[in-house]
PDB file of C-alpha atoms in Angstrom:
ATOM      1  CA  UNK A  41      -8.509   4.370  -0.078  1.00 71.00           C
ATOM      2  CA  UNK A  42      -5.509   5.796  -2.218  1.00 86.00           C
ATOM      3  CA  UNK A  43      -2.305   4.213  -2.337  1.00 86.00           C
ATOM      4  CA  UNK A  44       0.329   6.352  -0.531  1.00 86.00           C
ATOM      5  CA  UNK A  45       2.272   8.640  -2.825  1.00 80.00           C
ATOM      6  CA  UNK A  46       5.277   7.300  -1.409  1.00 81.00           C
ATOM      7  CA  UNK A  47       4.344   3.810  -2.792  1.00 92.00           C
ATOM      8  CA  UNK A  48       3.235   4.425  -6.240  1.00 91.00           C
ATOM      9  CA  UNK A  49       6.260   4.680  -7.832  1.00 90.00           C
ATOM     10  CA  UNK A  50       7.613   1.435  -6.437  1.00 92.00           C
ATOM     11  CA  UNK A  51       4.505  -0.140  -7.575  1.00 93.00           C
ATOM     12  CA  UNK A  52       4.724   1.028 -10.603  1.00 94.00           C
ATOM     13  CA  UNK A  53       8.474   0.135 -11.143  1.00 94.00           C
ATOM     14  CA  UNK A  54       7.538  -3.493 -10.308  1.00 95.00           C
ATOM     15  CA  UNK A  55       4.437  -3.354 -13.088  1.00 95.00           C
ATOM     16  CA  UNK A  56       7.611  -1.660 -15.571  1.00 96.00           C
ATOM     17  CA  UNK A  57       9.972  -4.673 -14.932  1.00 96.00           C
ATOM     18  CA  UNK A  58       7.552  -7.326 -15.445  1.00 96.00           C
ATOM     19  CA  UNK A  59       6.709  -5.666 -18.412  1.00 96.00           C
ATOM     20  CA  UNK A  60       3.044  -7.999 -19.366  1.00 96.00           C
ATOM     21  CA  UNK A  61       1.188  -6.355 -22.242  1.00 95.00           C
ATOM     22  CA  UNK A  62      -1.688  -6.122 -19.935  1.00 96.00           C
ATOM     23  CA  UNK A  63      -0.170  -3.199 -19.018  1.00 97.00           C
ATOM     24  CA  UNK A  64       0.013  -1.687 -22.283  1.00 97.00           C
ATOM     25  CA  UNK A  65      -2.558   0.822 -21.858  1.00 97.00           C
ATOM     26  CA  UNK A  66      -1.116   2.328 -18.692  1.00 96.00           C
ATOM     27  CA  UNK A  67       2.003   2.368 -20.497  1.00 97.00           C
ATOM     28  CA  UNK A  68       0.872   4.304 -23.107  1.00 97.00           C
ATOM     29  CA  UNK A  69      -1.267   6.192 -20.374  1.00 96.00           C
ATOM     30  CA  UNK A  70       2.474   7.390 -18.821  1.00 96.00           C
ATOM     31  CA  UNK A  71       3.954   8.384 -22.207  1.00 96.00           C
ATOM     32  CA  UNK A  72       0.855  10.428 -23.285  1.00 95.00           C
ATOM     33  CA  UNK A  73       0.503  12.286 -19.825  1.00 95.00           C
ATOM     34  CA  UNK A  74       3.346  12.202 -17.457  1.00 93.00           C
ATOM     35  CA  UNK A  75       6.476  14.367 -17.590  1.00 94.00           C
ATOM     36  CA  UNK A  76       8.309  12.979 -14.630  1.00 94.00           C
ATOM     37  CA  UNK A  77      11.426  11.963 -15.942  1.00 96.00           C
ATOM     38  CA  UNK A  78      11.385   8.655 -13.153  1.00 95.00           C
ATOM     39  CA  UNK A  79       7.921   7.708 -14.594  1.00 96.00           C
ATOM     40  CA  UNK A  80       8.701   8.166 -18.563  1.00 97.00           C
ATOM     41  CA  UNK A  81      12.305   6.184 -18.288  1.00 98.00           C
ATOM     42  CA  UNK A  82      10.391   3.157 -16.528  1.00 97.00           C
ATOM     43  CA  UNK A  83       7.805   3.208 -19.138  1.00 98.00           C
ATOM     44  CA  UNK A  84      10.172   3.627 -21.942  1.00 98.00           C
ATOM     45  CA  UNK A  85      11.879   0.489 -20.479  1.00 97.00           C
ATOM     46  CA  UNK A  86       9.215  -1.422 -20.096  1.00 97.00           C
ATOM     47  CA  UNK A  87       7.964  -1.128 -23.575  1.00 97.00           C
ATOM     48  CA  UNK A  88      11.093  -2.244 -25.110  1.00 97.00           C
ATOM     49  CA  UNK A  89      11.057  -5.003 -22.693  1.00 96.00           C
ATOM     50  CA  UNK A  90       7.842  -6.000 -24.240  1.00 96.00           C
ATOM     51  CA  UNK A  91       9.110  -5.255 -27.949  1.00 95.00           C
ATOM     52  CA  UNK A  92       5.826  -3.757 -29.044  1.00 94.00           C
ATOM     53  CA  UNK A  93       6.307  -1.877 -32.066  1.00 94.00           C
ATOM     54  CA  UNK A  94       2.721   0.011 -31.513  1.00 95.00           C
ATOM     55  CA  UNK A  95       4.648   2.125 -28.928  1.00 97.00           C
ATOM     56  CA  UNK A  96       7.719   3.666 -31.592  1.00 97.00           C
ATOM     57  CA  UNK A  97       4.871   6.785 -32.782  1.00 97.00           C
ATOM     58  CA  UNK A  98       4.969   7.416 -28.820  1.00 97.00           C
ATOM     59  CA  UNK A  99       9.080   7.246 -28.586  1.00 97.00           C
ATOM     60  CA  UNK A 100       9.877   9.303 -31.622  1.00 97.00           C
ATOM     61  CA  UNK A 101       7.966  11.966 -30.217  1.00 97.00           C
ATOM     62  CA  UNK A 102       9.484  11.790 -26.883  1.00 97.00           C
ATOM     63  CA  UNK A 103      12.853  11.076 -28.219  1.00 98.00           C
ATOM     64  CA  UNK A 104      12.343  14.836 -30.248  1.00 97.00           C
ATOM     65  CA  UNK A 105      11.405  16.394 -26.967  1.00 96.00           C
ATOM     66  CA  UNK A 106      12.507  19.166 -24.754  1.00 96.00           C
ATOM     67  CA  UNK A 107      13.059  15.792 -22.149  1.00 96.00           C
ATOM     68  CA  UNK A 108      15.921  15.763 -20.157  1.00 97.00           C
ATOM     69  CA  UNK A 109      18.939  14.032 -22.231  1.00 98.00           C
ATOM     70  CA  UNK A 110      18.336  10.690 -20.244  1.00 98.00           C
ATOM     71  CA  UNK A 111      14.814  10.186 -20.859  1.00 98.00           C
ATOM     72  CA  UNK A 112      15.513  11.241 -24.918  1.00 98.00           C
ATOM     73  CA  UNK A 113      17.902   8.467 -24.822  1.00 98.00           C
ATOM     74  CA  UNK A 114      16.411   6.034 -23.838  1.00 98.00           C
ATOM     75  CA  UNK A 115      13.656   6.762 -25.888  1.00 98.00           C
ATOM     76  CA  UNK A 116      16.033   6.613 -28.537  1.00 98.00           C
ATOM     77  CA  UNK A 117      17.334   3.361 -27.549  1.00 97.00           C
ATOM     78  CA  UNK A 118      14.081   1.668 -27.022  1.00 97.00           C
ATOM     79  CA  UNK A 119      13.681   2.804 -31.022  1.00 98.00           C
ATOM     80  CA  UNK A 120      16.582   1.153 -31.825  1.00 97.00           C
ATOM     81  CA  UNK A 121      15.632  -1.989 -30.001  1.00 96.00           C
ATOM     82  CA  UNK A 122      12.247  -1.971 -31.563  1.00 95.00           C
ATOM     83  CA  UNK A 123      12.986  -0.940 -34.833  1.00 88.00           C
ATOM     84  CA  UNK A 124      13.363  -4.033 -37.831  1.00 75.00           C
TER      85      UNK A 124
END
């Protein structure tokens, strides 16, 4: 069976904060598909969490979006972070 709608996103926010690179390709999943805001600003923090620099092609374009100001941000902060 499915897992609830109503528990996805906490699931998923726990998967964000630990933040294991085994997770890396639902990460990048999120950032190439989803536009929900709650979804992309978990990801976004997850990935600088994890400091992989594979991920900045995926924030630049989402920090030159039509994204609401937060989720540009911290896109643009997670650059930042992850930039040398």
């Amino acid at each position: 069976p499915q897992t609830p709608a109503e528990y996805r996103l906490a699931i998923y926010g726990g998967m964000a904060d630990v933040a294991h690179p085994i997770y890396a390709p639902v990460f990048r999943e999120i950032l190439a598909t989803k536009t929900d805001a709650t979804y992309l600003i978990l990801t976004i923090g997850a990935v600088e969490k994890m400091k992989d620099g594979s991920f900045l092609p995926d924030l630049h374009r989402i920090a030159g979006s039509d994204q609401p100001e937060t989720v540009r941000q911290a896109a643009r902060k997670a650059i930042e972070s992850l930039q040398p």
